[in-house]
Amino acid sequence: MQQMYGMQSVQQNMQGMHGVQGNGGVRRTVSPPVSMDLSNNAVDWQLLKLPRPTDFFIDEDSYFLGAGDILQAMVWGVRETLLNISITNNEIAIIPTVGAVNVSGLTLREAKQQILELIQREYRARSVDIFVARVKEIPVQVLGQVNNPGTHVVMGNLALSSVIELVGGANLKANLREVQLIHPRHGTRIVDVVASERIMGQPSVSLRNGDVIFVPQRDLQVMINGDILHTGIYDFVEGDKLLDLIAISGGMFSSADSSAISITRTIGNNRDSIKTITVNFDNAANFALQRDDVVMVPRRAEFRPVRQVQISGEVVFPGTYVIQENHTRLIDVIQMAGGFTNDAFLGASRIVRRNFVHTAATEERKQIAIQSGIQITPSENNFLRFTTANETRISMNFAEIKDDNSIKNLLLRENDEIVIERNDWTVNVMGAVLRPGFVDFAEGRDVNFYIAQAGGLRSEAMQRQIKVIKAGTQNRISLRDVQKIERGDIIWVPERDFVSQQERQQNVAIRGGIWGIVGSIATTLTAAVTVMMFIQSQ
């Protein structure tokens, strides 16, 4: 039972502890301030000369507050009051002049609600905005089938799959469908990381202080082939239904014959004794799979595929449009969609193109290199991650498309996604600043202005390593090369520990390159001396 402590009285028998069970993943949602507006008046941050509240990427329904988290509550009334709320090692939220709330086991959304109720009792306010000002760092132990087991310090708002990737990724023997999160007080959670990455709407799982991540070895497996997005071998989890496998493999194509999905099943321990079962997709949710099942999703014989692209965002008629291969250009689809709206921001708009690469072979090359003791440099790792991705952003400027014959008027391909962004009158300041988040855009202002609006640099900030990520191209530019800050740009201020780690990796790569050059020179000199001695002896 949660207890809430007031300055004048102890409020007991409050809302019970609620844990959230779910699946971890890389999808992260923006966490806006929780607000209870008593006067229906929206907050005008620009008028009050205050920076906007921090917008961390946090799933409020899965993030658990802990030591190191800092919240801020802006109380709007006759006199505006800003309350800094810290979380103790015992997971108690301390609210100055108000009291304390035990947030152990509460999600961020639940904790915000209880803090809001307590502030209401002490302040007569028109509204109260509560937001995350700083996210905790968590020391987490990662064990099992990972490339770099051990204890690592990560940001508390990262999803489980992101943490595994940050510590070197899982190896080829890993079962990512039954990853265990072990906590000394809150027990063990079993997380299906694959499902969280492939199935839309799956809740994310954030880490708690004290969590241990254990990635088990794969054991039981099933296979799916045919007219499916991600064919291949998947770990089998007891209780899996056919629909579960289709979902984590990305779903069926529109050309699939969903009425005749076949499952080839081994009978007993004799691999030569098999039977084939035909299942209609309507019954997929009830059909239980077994280990070693092979699922085949056939294509409809009469299917005549059409090529389609999707356009979304600031066009008059967003949606899906049919194209002709080697004929339909970008401007054609924009015209089909009614053209741009007045709010379109062409500088940040983009095209995403699907890649169908041999991801298994690429990952296998990476694993072989690691297991052979070969150091993967940051640039090599980025290349491998690029080749294992299934989509690529096409670099182009939409504003340069003049007419049908323009060299910038790109020929579209099947499954291209065109995203026309909305005018964003903000700049995002991230990293080692006091109040990271969105700052209102001001024409002609430089990086120092936006950093000052975000509260200034923290002590661990590496000022010489500041980068600007351009909204249109996503290129990362050093501060000395930045000509101007534009709408939608991101200013990234690295922290000392992060930069030091990158420098160490780069130094290792540089030293390896130097010794390689020295070795080559020595070999050449030795060969030259040997030839000269041979000539003299003759």
Short mmCIF file of C-alpha atoms in Angstrom, two decimals, residues 310-315 317-319 349-350 417-421:
data_model
loop_
_atom_site.label_atom_id
_atom_site.label_comp_id
_atom_site.label_asym_id
_atom_site.label_seq_id
_atom_site.Cartn_x
_atom_site.Cartn_y
_atom_site.Cartn_z
CA GLN A 310 2.66 6.45 -49.19
CA ILE A 311 2.68 10.19 -48.56
CA SER A 312 1.87 11.65 -45.16
CA GLY A 313 2.06 14.93 -43.29
CA GLU A 314 1.47 18.39 -44.71
CA VAL A 315 -0.22 17.61 -48.02
CA PHE A 317 -4.74 14.51 -49.35
CA PRO A 318 -2.28 12.22 -47.51
CA GLY A 319 -2.57 8.53 -48.26
CA SER A 349 10.75 16.66 -45.22
CA ARG A 350 12.12 13.32 -46.33
CA GLU A 417 7.33 6.68 -47.84
CA ILE A 418 7.16 10.44 -48.36
CA VAL A 419 6.91 12.49 -45.15
CA ILE A 420 6.17 16.22 -45.42
CA GLU A 421 6.98 17.78 -42.07
#
